[in-house]
Each structure stands twice: as C-alpha cells, then as structure tokens.
Coordinates of C-alpha atoms in Angstrom, one line a residue:
Chain A
M25 CA 3.4 -10.3 21.3
N26 CA 3.3 -10.0 25.1
L27 CA 5.3 -10.6 28.2
V28 CA 3.5 -13.6 29.9
G29 CA 4.2 -15.8 32.9
C30 CA 4.5 -19.5 32.2
S31 CA 5.1 -22.6 34.1
V32 CA 7.0 -25.8 33.4
V33 CA 4.6 -28.7 32.7
E34 CA 7.3 -31.0 31.5
N35 CA 11.1 -30.7 30.9
R36 CA 12.2 -34.1 29.8
E37 CA 15.5 -35.4 28.4
I38 CA 14.3 -37.5 25.5
A39 CA 17.8 -38.2 24.1
P40 CA 21.2 -37.5 25.7
G41 CA 21.4 -33.7 26.0
N42 CA 18.2 -33.1 24.1
F43 CA 15.1 -31.9 26.0
L44 CA 11.5 -31.4 25.3
L45 CA 10.0 -28.6 27.3
T46 CA 6.3 -27.9 27.7
L47 CA 5.3 -24.5 29.2
K48 CA 1.8 -23.6 30.1
V49 CA 0.9 -20.1 29.0
P50 CA -2.1 -17.9 29.8
R51 CA -5.1 -17.9 27.6
G52 CA -4.2 -14.4 26.4
F53 CA -1.1 -15.8 24.7
A54 CA -1.6 -15.3 20.9
R55 CA -1.7 -18.5 18.8
P56 CA 1.8 -18.7 17.2
E57 CA 2.7 -19.5 13.6
P58 CA 5.2 -22.3 12.8
G59 CA 8.7 -20.7 12.7
Q60 CA 7.9 -18.0 15.3
F61 CA 9.8 -18.0 18.5
V62 CA 9.6 -17.0 22.2
H63 CA 12.2 -15.1 24.2
L64 CA 12.4 -17.1 27.4
R65 CA 13.8 -16.2 30.8
V66 CA 15.4 -19.5 31.6
S67 CA 15.6 -18.9 35.3
P68 CA 13.8 -16.7 37.9
E69 CA 17.2 -15.6 39.0
S70 CA 19.2 -12.8 37.3
E71 CA 21.7 -15.3 36.0
P72 CA 22.0 -15.8 33.1
L73 CA 21.5 -12.1 32.3
L74 CA 19.8 -12.4 29.0
R75 CA 16.7 -14.3 27.8
R76 CA 17.2 -17.1 25.2
P77 CA 15.3 -17.2 21.9
Y78 CA 13.7 -20.6 21.2
S79 CA 11.7 -21.6 18.1
L80 CA 8.5 -23.4 19.0
E81 CA 8.2 -27.1 18.3
G82 CA 4.4 -26.9 18.9
F83 CA 1.5 -25.2 20.4
V84 CA -1.0 -27.2 22.4
E85 CA -4.6 -26.2 23.1
R86 CA -6.7 -28.6 25.2
G87 CA -9.9 -27.1 26.5
K88 CA -8.9 -23.9 28.3
I89 CA -5.2 -25.0 28.6
R90 CA -2.6 -23.5 26.3
A91 CA 1.0 -24.5 26.2
V92 CA 4.0 -24.0 24.0
R93 CA 6.6 -26.8 23.3
I94 CA 10.3 -26.2 22.9
Y95 CA 12.8 -28.9 21.8
Y96 CA 16.3 -27.8 22.8
S97 CA 19.8 -29.1 23.2
V98 CA 22.1 -28.3 26.1
V99 CA 24.8 -26.3 24.4
G100 CA 25.7 -23.5 26.8
R101 CA 25.0 -21.7 30.0
G102 CA 21.4 -20.7 29.2
S103 CA 20.3 -24.2 28.1
R104 CA 22.1 -25.8 31.0
V105 CA 20.1 -23.7 33.4
L106 CA 16.9 -24.3 31.5
A107 CA 17.5 -28.1 31.7
S108 CA 17.6 -27.9 35.5
Q109 CA 14.1 -26.3 35.8
P110 CA 11.7 -28.7 37.5
K111 CA 8.0 -29.2 36.8
G112 CA 6.0 -26.4 38.2
Q113 CA 8.8 -23.8 38.0
E114 CA 7.4 -20.4 37.1
L115 CA 9.2 -18.5 34.3
D116 CA 8.2 -15.9 31.9
L117 CA 8.5 -15.4 28.2
I118 CA 7.9 -12.7 25.5
G119 CA 6.1 -14.0 22.4
P120 CA 5.1 -15.1 19.9
L121 CA 7.9 -13.2 18.0
G122 CA 9.3 -12.9 14.6
V123 CA 8.2 -14.1 11.1
G124 CA 7.3 -17.8 10.5
F125 CA 7.3 -19.9 7.4
T126 CA 5.2 -18.6 4.5
P127 CA 4.3 -21.3 2.0
R128 CA 3.0 -20.3 -1.4
P129 CA -0.4 -21.8 -2.6
R130 CA -0.5 -25.0 -4.6
R131 CA 3.1 -26.0 -4.0
T132 CA 4.6 -29.0 -2.3
S133 CA 6.6 -28.0 0.8
V134 CA 9.9 -29.8 1.0
L135 CA 11.0 -29.6 4.6
V136 CA 14.8 -30.2 5.2
A137 CA 15.7 -30.6 8.9
G138 CA 19.1 -31.1 10.5
G139 CA 19.4 -32.3 14.1
R140 CA 17.5 -30.2 16.6
G141 CA 16.6 -27.8 13.8
V142 CA 13.7 -30.2 13.3
A143 CA 11.7 -28.4 16.0
P144 CA 10.0 -25.6 14.0
L145 CA 9.5 -28.0 11.0
L146 CA 7.6 -30.5 13.1
F147 CA 5.2 -27.6 14.0
F148 CA 5.1 -26.6 10.4
A149 CA 4.3 -30.2 9.2
R150 CA 1.4 -30.4 11.6
K151 CA 0.0 -27.1 10.2
L152 CA 0.4 -28.3 6.6
R153 CA -1.4 -31.5 7.5
E154 CA -4.2 -29.5 9.0
K155 CA -4.5 -27.5 5.8
K156 CA -4.3 -30.7 3.8
R157 CA -1.3 -29.4 1.9
P158 CA 1.3 -31.8 0.4
F159 CA 4.7 -32.0 1.9
L160 CA 7.8 -34.0 2.0
F161 CA 9.9 -34.3 5.2
L162 CA 13.6 -34.9 4.9
F163 CA 15.3 -35.3 8.2
G164 CA 19.0 -35.8 8.9
A165 CA 20.7 -36.4 12.2
R166 CA 23.9 -37.9 13.6
S167 CA 22.2 -41.1 14.6
S168 CA 18.8 -42.7 15.0
R169 CA 18.7 -41.5 18.6
E170 CA 18.5 -37.9 17.5
L171 CA 15.6 -38.4 15.1
Y172 CA 13.1 -36.8 17.5
G173 CA 9.5 -36.5 16.5
V174 CA 9.7 -38.5 13.3
R175 CA 7.0 -40.9 14.4
E176 CA 4.6 -38.1 15.0
I177 CA 4.7 -36.8 11.4
R178 CA 1.5 -37.5 9.5
G179 CA 0.2 -36.4 6.2
G180 CA 3.5 -36.4 4.2
R181 CA 6.2 -38.6 3.0
I182 CA 9.3 -38.9 5.2
H183 CA 12.9 -39.7 4.3
L184 CA 15.6 -40.1 6.9
A185 CA 19.3 -39.8 6.8
T186 CA 21.9 -40.4 9.6
D187 CA 25.6 -39.7 9.6
D188 CA 26.3 -43.2 11.2
G189 CA 23.8 -45.1 9.0
S190 CA 21.9 -46.3 12.0
V191 CA 18.7 -45.7 10.2
G192 CA 17.6 -44.4 6.7
Y193 CA 20.1 -43.1 4.2
H194 CA 23.7 -43.3 5.3
G195 CA 24.8 -39.7 4.7
S196 CA 23.7 -36.1 4.8
V197 CA 20.2 -34.8 4.5
L198 CA 21.5 -32.5 1.7
D199 CA 22.3 -35.6 -0.4
L200 CA 18.7 -36.8 0.3
L201 CA 17.4 -33.5 -1.0
K202 CA 19.6 -33.7 -4.1
R203 CA 18.4 -37.3 -4.8
Q204 CA 14.8 -36.3 -4.3
W205 CA 15.2 -33.4 -6.7
E206 CA 17.0 -35.4 -9.3
S207 CA 14.1 -37.8 -9.4
G208 CA 12.4 -35.1 -11.4
E209 CA 9.2 -35.1 -9.4
H210 CA 9.6 -31.5 -8.3
T211 CA 10.4 -28.3 -10.1
P212 CA 10.8 -24.7 -8.9
L213 CA 7.2 -24.1 -10.0
T214 CA 5.7 -27.0 -8.0
A215 CA 7.8 -27.2 -4.9
E216 CA 9.7 -25.0 -2.4
I217 CA 12.1 -25.7 0.4
F218 CA 11.9 -24.9 4.1
T219 CA 14.9 -25.7 6.2
C220 CA 16.2 -25.4 9.7
G221 CA 19.4 -26.8 11.3
P222 CA 23.1 -25.9 11.7
H223 CA 24.0 -22.9 9.6
G224 CA 26.5 -25.0 7.6
L225 CA 23.6 -27.2 6.4
L226 CA 21.4 -24.2 5.7
H227 CA 24.2 -22.6 3.6
E228 CA 24.4 -25.8 1.5
V229 CA 20.7 -26.0 1.1
A230 CA 20.5 -22.4 0.2
E231 CA 23.2 -22.8 -2.5
F232 CA 21.4 -25.8 -3.9
A233 CA 18.1 -23.9 -4.1
A234 CA 19.6 -20.7 -5.5
G235 CA 21.5 -22.7 -8.2
R236 CA 18.2 -24.2 -9.4
G237 CA 15.9 -21.2 -8.9
I238 CA 14.0 -22.9 -6.1
R239 CA 12.3 -20.7 -3.5
C240 CA 13.9 -21.5 -0.1
E241 CA 13.2 -20.3 3.4
A242 CA 15.5 -21.0 6.3
S243 CA 15.0 -20.5 10.0
L244 CA 18.1 -18.9 11.5
E245 CA 19.5 -19.0 15.0
G246 CA 21.6 -16.6 17.0
P247 CA 22.0 -14.7 20.2
M248 CA 19.5 -11.9 20.8
A249 CA 19.3 -9.3 23.5
C250 CA 15.9 -7.6 23.1
A251 CA 14.3 -9.8 20.4
V252 CA 11.8 -7.0 19.5
G253 CA 13.9 -5.0 17.0
A254 CA 15.1 -2.3 19.4
C255 CA 18.7 -3.2 20.2
R256 CA 19.9 -4.2 16.7
G257 CA 22.0 -6.9 18.3
C258 CA 21.1 -9.8 15.8
P259 CA 22.0 -8.5 12.3
V260 CA 21.7 -10.9 9.4
P261 CA 24.3 -10.2 6.7
L262 CA 22.9 -10.2 3.2
L263 CA 24.6 -11.0 -0.2
P264 CA 25.7 -7.9 -2.2
G265 CA 22.8 -8.1 -4.6
A266 CA 20.3 -8.2 -1.7
G267 CA 21.5 -5.0 0.0
G268 CA 24.6 -6.7 1.5
N269 CA 28.1 -5.4 1.7
G270 CA 27.1 -4.0 5.1
G271 CA 24.5 -1.7 3.4
R272 CA 21.7 -3.1 5.5
Y273 CA 21.4 -5.7 8.2
P274 CA 17.9 -7.0 8.8
A275 CA 17.3 -7.8 12.5
M276 CA 16.9 -11.6 12.8
C277 CA 14.3 -11.1 15.6
I278 CA 11.8 -9.1 13.6
E279 CA 12.6 -9.7 9.9
G280 CA 13.4 -13.4 10.7
P281 CA 14.0 -15.9 12.2
V282 CA 12.6 -17.4 8.9
M283 CA 14.1 -15.6 6.0
D284 CA 14.7 -16.1 2.2
A285 CA 17.7 -18.4 2.4
T286 CA 19.0 -17.3 -1.0
I287 CA 19.8 -13.7 0.0
V288 CA 21.6 -14.5 3.3
D289 CA 25.4 -14.1 3.2
W290 CA 26.1 -17.4 5.0
E291 CA 29.8 -16.8 5.0
R292 CA 29.4 -13.8 7.2
L293 CA 26.6 -15.3 9.4
P294 CA 28.2 -16.7 12.6
Chain B
M12 CA 5.3 12.0 60.2
T13 CA 4.7 10.0 57.1
H14 CA 4.3 11.4 53.7
A15 CA 1.4 9.8 51.8
S16 CA 2.9 10.3 48.4
P17 CA 6.4 11.8 48.2
S18 CA 7.0 13.9 45.1
L19 CA 9.1 12.0 42.6
R20 CA 9.7 15.0 40.3
V21 CA 13.2 16.0 39.5
R22 CA 14.7 18.7 37.3
V23 CA 17.4 18.3 34.7
G24 CA 18.1 21.9 33.4
S25 CA 14.8 23.3 32.3
L26 CA 13.2 19.8 32.0
T27 CA 11.1 18.5 34.8
L28 CA 10.8 14.7 34.8
R29 CA 7.7 13.2 36.5
N30 CA 10.1 10.7 38.1
P31 CA 13.8 10.0 37.9
V32 CA 13.7 6.8 35.9
L33 CA 14.7 6.9 32.3
V34 CA 15.5 4.1 29.8
A35 CA 19.0 4.4 28.4
S36 CA 19.9 5.0 24.8
G37 CA 20.2 1.9 22.6
I38 CA 17.9 -0.2 24.8
I39 CA 14.4 0.7 23.7
G40 CA 14.9 1.9 20.2
Y41 CA 12.5 4.8 19.7
G42 CA 10.0 3.6 22.2
Q43 CA 7.6 2.0 19.8
E44 CA 9.4 -1.3 19.7
Y45 CA 8.6 -1.8 23.4
E46 CA 5.2 -0.3 23.5
R47 CA 3.5 -3.6 24.4
L48 CA 6.1 -4.4 27.1
V49 CA 6.9 -1.2 28.9
D50 CA 4.2 1.2 30.2
L51 CA 5.9 4.5 29.2
S52 CA 3.3 6.5 31.0
Q53 CA 4.7 5.3 34.3
I54 CA 8.4 6.2 33.8
G55 CA 10.2 9.5 33.5
G56 CA 11.2 9.2 29.9
I57 CA 13.3 7.4 27.3
V58 CA 16.6 8.2 25.6
T59 CA 16.4 7.3 22.0
K60 CA 18.8 5.1 20.0
T61 CA 21.6 7.5 19.0
V62 CA 21.0 9.4 15.8
T63 CA 24.0 10.2 13.6
R64 CA 24.2 12.7 10.7
H65 CA 24.1 10.0 8.1
A66 CA 22.4 6.6 8.2
R67 CA 24.5 3.8 9.6
A68 CA 24.1 0.0 8.9
G69 CA 26.0 -0.9 12.1
N70 CA 28.8 -3.3 12.7
P71 CA 29.1 -6.8 11.3
P72 CA 27.9 -9.7 13.4
P73 CA 28.3 -11.0 16.1
R74 CA 27.2 -7.8 17.9
V75 CA 26.3 -9.1 21.3
V76 CA 27.7 -11.8 23.6
E77 CA 26.7 -12.5 27.2
T78 CA 29.6 -12.5 29.6
A79 CA 29.7 -13.2 33.4
A80 CA 27.0 -10.9 34.8
G81 CA 27.2 -8.8 31.8
M82 CA 26.8 -8.2 28.1
L83 CA 29.3 -7.1 25.5
N84 CA 27.9 -5.2 22.5
S85 CA 29.2 -3.8 19.3
I86 CA 26.1 -2.5 17.6
G87 CA 27.8 0.4 15.8
I88 CA 24.9 2.8 16.1
E89 CA 22.7 1.3 13.4
N90 CA 20.2 4.1 12.8
P91 CA 18.4 5.9 9.9
G92 CA 20.5 9.1 10.1
L93 CA 19.1 12.6 10.8
E94 CA 16.8 12.8 7.7
G95 CA 15.5 9.3 8.4
F96 CA 15.0 10.1 12.0
L97 CA 13.0 13.3 11.2
E98 CA 10.9 11.5 8.7
I99 CA 10.2 8.1 10.3
K100 CA 11.0 8.4 14.0
V101 CA 9.8 11.8 15.0
P102 CA 6.1 11.1 14.3
V103 CA 6.4 8.0 16.5
L104 CA 8.1 9.8 19.3
R105 CA 5.5 12.5 19.3
E106 CA 2.9 10.0 20.5
L107 CA 4.9 8.7 23.4
P108 CA 3.5 9.4 26.9
C109 CA 6.8 10.3 28.5
A110 CA 9.7 12.7 28.1
V111 CA 11.8 12.1 25.0
I112 CA 15.5 12.7 25.2
V113 CA 17.1 12.3 21.8
S114 CA 20.7 11.0 21.7
V115 CA 23.0 12.3 19.0
E116 CA 26.5 11.6 17.9
G117 CA 28.6 13.4 15.2
E118 CA 31.8 12.3 13.6
D119 CA 33.0 15.9 13.8
V120 CA 31.9 19.2 15.4
Q121 CA 29.9 20.2 12.3
E122 CA 27.9 17.0 12.4
F123 CA 27.1 17.6 16.1
C124 CA 25.9 21.0 15.2
D125 CA 23.7 19.7 12.3
L126 CA 22.2 17.1 14.6
V127 CA 21.5 19.5 17.5
E128 CA 19.8 22.0 15.1
G129 CA 17.8 19.2 13.3
V130 CA 16.6 17.5 16.5
S131 CA 15.9 20.8 18.2
G132 CA 13.9 22.0 15.2
S133 CA 11.8 18.8 15.2
G134 CA 10.1 19.9 18.3
V135 CA 9.9 16.3 19.6
A136 CA 12.8 16.4 22.0
H137 CA 12.5 17.4 25.6
A138 CA 16.3 17.3 25.9
I139 CA 19.3 16.2 23.9
E140 CA 21.8 13.7 25.1
V141 CA 25.1 14.3 23.5
N142 CA 26.7 10.9 23.0
I143 CA 30.4 11.7 23.0
S144 CA 31.2 8.3 24.3
C145 CA 30.3 5.4 22.1
P146 CA 33.1 2.8 22.0
N147 CA 31.8 1.1 18.8
V148 CA 32.0 3.6 16.0
G149 CA 35.5 3.6 14.7
P150 CA 38.4 5.9 15.3
H151 CA 36.4 8.9 16.3
G152 CA 34.2 7.0 18.7
L153 CA 35.8 7.8 22.0
R154 CA 37.7 10.9 20.9
Y155 CA 35.4 13.6 22.2
S156 CA 34.9 12.3 25.7
T157 CA 38.4 11.0 26.4
D158 CA 39.9 14.5 25.9
A159 CA 38.6 17.4 27.8
D160 CA 39.6 19.9 25.1
M161 CA 37.6 18.1 22.5
A162 CA 34.6 17.7 24.8
R163 CA 34.8 21.5 25.3
E164 CA 35.0 22.0 21.5
V165 CA 31.8 20.1 20.9
M166 CA 29.8 21.5 23.8
S167 CA 30.7 25.1 23.1
A168 CA 29.8 24.7 19.4
I169 CA 26.4 23.2 20.1
R170 CA 25.4 25.2 23.2
P171 CA 24.2 28.4 21.3
L172 CA 22.2 26.3 18.8
T173 CA 19.4 25.1 21.1
Q174 CA 17.4 26.1 24.2
L175 CA 16.9 22.4 25.0
P176 CA 18.7 21.0 28.0
L177 CA 22.0 19.4 26.8
I178 CA 23.1 16.3 28.6
A179 CA 26.7 15.2 27.9
K180 CA 27.0 11.4 28.0
L181 CA 30.4 10.4 29.3
T182 CA 32.6 7.4 28.9
P183 CA 34.2 5.7 31.9
N184 CA 37.2 4.7 29.8
V185 CA 39.3 7.6 31.0
T186 CA 41.7 8.3 33.8
R187 CA 39.8 11.2 35.4
I188 CA 36.1 11.3 34.3
A189 CA 35.6 14.3 36.6
D190 CA 37.8 16.5 34.4
I191 CA 35.7 15.7 31.3
A192 CA 32.5 16.3 33.3
A193 CA 33.7 19.7 34.5
A194 CA 34.8 20.6 31.0
C195 CA 31.3 19.8 29.7
E196 CA 29.7 21.8 32.5
A197 CA 31.9 24.8 31.9
C198 CA 30.8 24.8 28.2
G199 CA 27.1 24.9 28.9
A200 CA 26.0 21.3 29.5
D201 CA 22.9 21.3 31.7
A202 CA 23.7 17.8 33.0
V203 CA 26.0 14.9 32.5
S204 CA 25.0 11.3 32.1
L205 CA 27.3 8.3 32.9
V206 CA 28.5 5.7 32.4
N207 CA 28.5 4.5 28.9
T208 CA 29.9 1.0 28.5
F209 CA 33.3 -0.1 29.5
V210 CA 35.5 -1.3 26.7
G211 CA 35.7 -5.0 26.9
M212 CA 36.5 -8.2 24.9
A213 CA 35.5 -11.8 24.7
V214 CA 37.6 -14.6 23.3
D215 CA 36.7 -18.1 22.1
S216 CA 39.7 -20.2 23.0
R217 CA 38.4 -23.1 21.0
T218 CA 38.3 -21.2 17.7
R219 CA 41.1 -18.8 18.8
K220 CA 38.9 -16.0 17.6
P221 CA 37.4 -12.9 19.2
I222 CA 33.7 -13.4 19.7
L223 CA 32.6 -9.9 18.6
G224 CA 32.8 -9.0 14.9
T225 CA 34.7 -5.9 15.9
V226 CA 37.0 -7.7 18.4
V227 CA 36.3 -5.3 21.2
G228 CA 33.0 -3.8 22.3
G229 CA 31.3 -2.2 25.3
L230 CA 30.5 -4.0 28.6
S231 CA 27.2 -3.4 30.4
G232 CA 25.0 -5.2 32.9
P233 CA 25.3 -5.9 36.6
A234 CA 29.0 -6.6 36.3
I235 CA 29.7 -2.9 35.9
K236 CA 27.5 -1.5 38.6
P237 CA 30.2 -1.0 41.2
L238 CA 32.4 0.6 38.6
A239 CA 29.6 2.9 37.5
L240 CA 28.7 3.9 41.1
A241 CA 32.3 4.9 41.7
K242 CA 32.4 7.0 38.5
V243 CA 29.1 8.7 39.5
W244 CA 30.5 9.4 42.9
E245 CA 33.6 11.0 41.4
V246 CA 31.6 13.2 39.1
V247 CA 29.0 14.4 41.6
Q248 CA 31.8 15.9 43.6
A249 CA 33.2 17.7 40.6
V250 CA 30.2 19.4 39.0
D251 CA 27.1 21.3 40.2
V252 CA 24.9 20.3 37.3
P253 CA 22.6 17.3 37.7
V254 CA 24.2 13.9 37.1
I255 CA 22.2 11.1 35.5
G256 CA 23.6 7.8 36.7
M257 CA 23.5 4.5 35.0
G258 CA 25.5 1.2 34.7
G259 CA 24.2 -2.2 35.6
I260 CA 20.9 -1.4 37.2
T261 CA 19.3 -4.8 37.5
H262 CA 17.2 -4.7 40.6
P263 CA 15.0 -1.8 41.6
R264 CA 17.1 -1.2 44.7
D265 CA 20.1 -0.5 42.4
A266 CA 18.3 2.7 41.3
I267 CA 18.2 3.8 44.9
E268 CA 22.0 3.3 45.2
F269 CA 22.6 5.6 42.2
L270 CA 20.3 8.3 43.8
L271 CA 22.1 8.1 47.1
V272 CA 25.5 8.5 45.5
G273 CA 24.2 11.7 43.9
S274 CA 22.4 11.0 40.7
T275 CA 19.4 13.2 40.0
A276 CA 18.0 10.6 37.7
V277 CA 18.9 7.1 36.6
Q278 CA 18.8 5.2 33.4
V279 CA 18.0 1.6 33.1
G280 CA 19.7 -0.4 30.4
T281 CA 20.7 -3.9 29.6
A282 CA 18.7 -5.6 32.4
L283 CA 15.5 -4.3 30.7
F284 CA 16.0 -6.9 28.0
S285 CA 15.5 -9.5 30.5
N286 CA 12.9 -7.7 32.6
P287 CA 10.9 -5.2 30.5
E288 CA 9.1 -4.2 33.7
L289 CA 12.3 -3.1 35.4
A290 CA 12.0 0.7 34.8
E291 CA 8.4 0.7 36.2
A292 CA 9.6 -1.4 39.2
C293 CA 12.4 1.2 39.8
V294 CA 9.8 4.0 40.0
K295 CA 7.7 2.0 42.5
E296 CA 10.8 1.2 44.6
I297 CA 11.9 4.8 44.7
E298 CA 8.5 5.9 45.8
S299 CA 8.3 3.3 48.5
Y300 CA 11.9 4.0 49.6
A301 CA 11.1 7.8 49.9
R302 CA 7.9 6.9 51.9
R303 CA 9.9 4.7 54.3
A304 CA 12.6 7.4 54.6
E305 CA 9.8 9.8 55.4
V306 CA 11.0 12.5 53.0
P307 CA 8.6 14.7 51.1
S308 CA 10.5 14.5 47.9
V309 CA 12.9 12.2 46.0
A310 CA 15.2 15.2 45.8
D311 CA 15.9 14.6 49.5
L312 CA 17.5 11.3 48.6
I313 CA 19.8 12.6 45.9
G314 CA 23.3 12.5 47.3
A315 CA 22.0 11.4 50.7
L316 CA 24.7 8.8 51.1
D317 CA 25.9 8.7 54.7
V318 CA 29.7 9.1 54.2
P319 CA 32.2 9.8 56.9
A320 CA 33.2 13.5 56.5
E321 CA 36.9 12.7 55.9
R322 CA 35.8 10.4 53.0
G323 CA 33.3 12.7 51.5
M324 CA 35.7 15.0 49.7
I325 CA 32.8 17.4 49.3
R326 CA 33.9 20.6 47.7
A327 CA 33.8 23.8 49.7
G328 CA 30.6 25.8 49.5
R329 CA 28.5 22.9 48.1
T330 CA 26.2 20.4 49.6
L331 CA 25.2 17.2 47.9
A332 CA 21.6 17.1 48.9
P333 CA 19.1 18.3 48.2
R334 CA 19.8 19.8 44.8

C-alpha cells in the first residue's frame, strides 16, 4: 500500500449515471488482488474533504504502463465530482487496500453480482480464467442497459437476470442463484459463493448460503475516513455467535472489504 | 539579516519537540497504521488513539459522515484498554521515530489514575494527553471538561502520579473554555490542547433518520477552523502554560494561523485522511514562514498576531510572545 499520483486516462459514461474510470498509476504501484480497493481523492481541491473508497474493476498492464479501472455510479457528492474529472486530470490514491476474494482450491466459484457490484467480480472472473478455475457468473441488474461488462466475461458460464425482463431471467439474481443450486449440480463441498451488490441483496445471498452451509464471501461497501485501520470509522457489525453484540467490530477497510458473509449482522450494517 | 535555518524546537513542559507539528489523537492510530504514508521522522510527534481503562468495542455504525467542509464522527474510543495497550501497542510505539504522546480517558477519577500510572510506567510516553473532552462515550464523556470543578478533581488526582508532562485536552462545547483551561493549569497541567470536536448532528430527510448510529457526534475538519482559532485565542489569554492548538487544519498555512494566535504547537487531524503528507507539509511551511519572517526561532511566531492593543485583552504582566 502506498500513496501514489495517478492521472485520468478515461472517464466515460457507459450507461446513464454509470462511469468507467481508468487511472494510470506509477510502476511502483503493487499489483492488486480482485476485491481490493483504492482510496481515491476525487478532486485536487479540498472539497469533498474525504477520499472515496472504490473497488477495482480491473488492473491493466501494457508494457510499462499500469492502470487501475473503477466502475462507479453517480450517487452523491464524491462520485459527482469524480464524474466531472477530465482526461489528463492528476489525482492521487492510496492502495491497493484491504482483503480481496479468497477462493478455496478445487471448488467452483459462483459469482453473484447485483448492479454496479459487478465491478470487483469482473476482475475476479478474469483472474479465475487466468488460473483456469471453473466459475459460474450470475449477474442481475435493473435492465439490460446496466449489464456492464457481461460481454467481456470469458471462461465461465453466465446467467443474467433483469428486474424489467429486458434480457435474461425476469426477476432477481437471488432467484437465479436458488434455481442454479436446486439443479443439484453444486454442493457446499464443490462450490462457494462470492457476491457484491446492494447490501440488501448480499444479506439475502448470505442467508441462502448460511442456510445450506455454503461458504460465502461478500464485498461490502461503506464510507471510510482513513481506510488503513487507524480511525475505526468503518465498523462491520457481526452476528452474536461471531463476536457480535457490539463485542467486536472489524474495520471494513483492513479486515474487509471482502468478508465471510455468513458472520455479518446485515440488519445492523447500514 | 536572514536566518539560514530557524530553530523549530518548542517546549511543552519538560518535553522538547523537534518541531511544533503533531498528529491529533484518533487520526493515526498508534503510528504503525500510517507508517507507509507519513514520515514520522519529519514531524514533532503523534498523539495516540485514546486508551481507556477497559477495552472498548466502540459505537455502532455508521460512525462517520462527511458534512459541508467537515466530518462528523462517533467512533466511541474503540481501543484495546490499558492492558491491551501495554501488551500490544507499547512495543510498536517504542519504535516510532518521533515523540509519543499517549491519550487517556477514564470513566471516573480512579480510572484516570490507573491509566496515568500504567502509561507512565510503560516508559513509552513522552507526555500524556488527558482526554477529558470526548463527546462520543456516553454520559460521562463531556463531564470532566464542561465543569471546572470536575476538571480540577481529575487533574489534581493524577498530577502526583507522574513526572511526565500532562496535557489537558479541552472541549469547545462550553460557555467559557478559558475557565476550564485555567482550572487545569492551577491543578498542575503542563499544557492544554484544544479543540476537541464540536457536538454536531446530521439528518437524512429522506429516511427521517439521524445519519450517525449515536444520533449526535463530533464535528471536525475545515468547517471548525474559525471556531477553533477563537477558542485558542480565548485560552492563550487565560493561561501561562503552552497551548496546543488544533481544529480544521487543512492547508499548511492554517498551522501558521494557530501559531500566530498563540499555540506553541499544533495538531493536524481530519484533513490528514485526505492528505497524509499534510503534517510534513506543515513543518515545511512553518520553517519557510519563519525564514521569510527573519526570525531565529519558531518561538518568535507564537502569539505574534498583530492585534490592536484595545482588542488584545492581554493580561497584565504577561506578553504573548515569545514564550
């Protein structure tokens, strides 16, 4: 982890309100793992005050050039400012940070993505393909317009779901997951789940996994101040059996953002 | 005449800091968390995350929210407690290449005493910051620094227990902060530091809910700098001990403002999250400002604010600079 300067190579609106940002980073920037994030200063000005944490959609190495890719939606002040940054803009970031996805050997990875939560899972799917490991990619979004990146996925089976039925299964990605599981192809010994998306979806996926004894990791999202474990501003509430009841709050920034989804107290996670 | 390299050393009680820039409590953990981002050998020192008598898990989320030019927090002093501190954090702090000021907070006078004895005995602290001003730790949180009698009670009890400089950290959430500062000074504080955060609140009108898990929290960041400067200005006129100023330092020149108003040292806080190089930049700015001002020592800048005499309210028999 380091503080490095970076510059905007591309900051493109690929669907209404959704942007793909490519930032050139120096060669000294450590190669990130899927699920890790960067803490980005979204403007050279002092507003907004805090950095914003973004999971990486990818890491590009071409010759001597290194770049990180971020897929983000405009949801608030920070992302609005970020969306206005033109090509060539100099910014800086701290990273790579946090704990990424940790697949177990000889298991099929079932990736469950909701909306822009697809970002770290696209990175993860590329890595799985490189390692020639089997995976299944389940991707749900509101409509076909938000199914970013799906055409780039190689090396695994893909199933899509949309809320409006514009493509794929008409319904939620959770239903897709249930149908896949009910086909009997996978068992807790042969497959594990990796999920990212709105916390409501992650909660449902976690309950599904916990109820069937399936190992399940989720990539969480939330505001952070320092992002290096110092300020304790990003606590993750845990279930009572897992040291919850306020007994211990892991910091999302250093013990996450990818965590065992079945120990998170989703009811108390904002 | 120009001075090639002005002296940046300042004294806080028996502690000499190589320069007047510290990182505030709650910002940098115990130093190690930021070791790859902040060059601690370039700054005066750090103030640790506050240590309490017993381990604390901290407050429920959300604990931080950004507001206009500021940040509200309600961390709730998540820390490993005195025993955990001595076992886990002291070995880490021993390796740091800067002064280490350990922040402590007790729920009652006895806990303050245990903490001061424990921290003092560890040998790792160059000074102790007595946090009598956290707004985020339940009913006792602000008790000791909103009431001069209670501040006196704590300071008098801990003073005999250590040779280390004691720095009383004050809350701005009072009517007359100068009274509390004077009470701490009278009971043996070697310095006072201010301001802790201002009590604040953020509301989500869409959900009709408060944003912080504890409803109210403490406001920091550039929004509070003018408020903090005024509190420091009030206190420097009420006490003779050094004042350590903080609150919203975001640009290196902000540190100069706190010195001019009368701070002997400054603490950098929230803005360090965004700019980890801020503390080092403050040191450079102070050095370059002293050079431009052609003063031999940063001490000549402390309290060097050019105020019309009738506005100065300087107490009889006392000059503001140099200390």
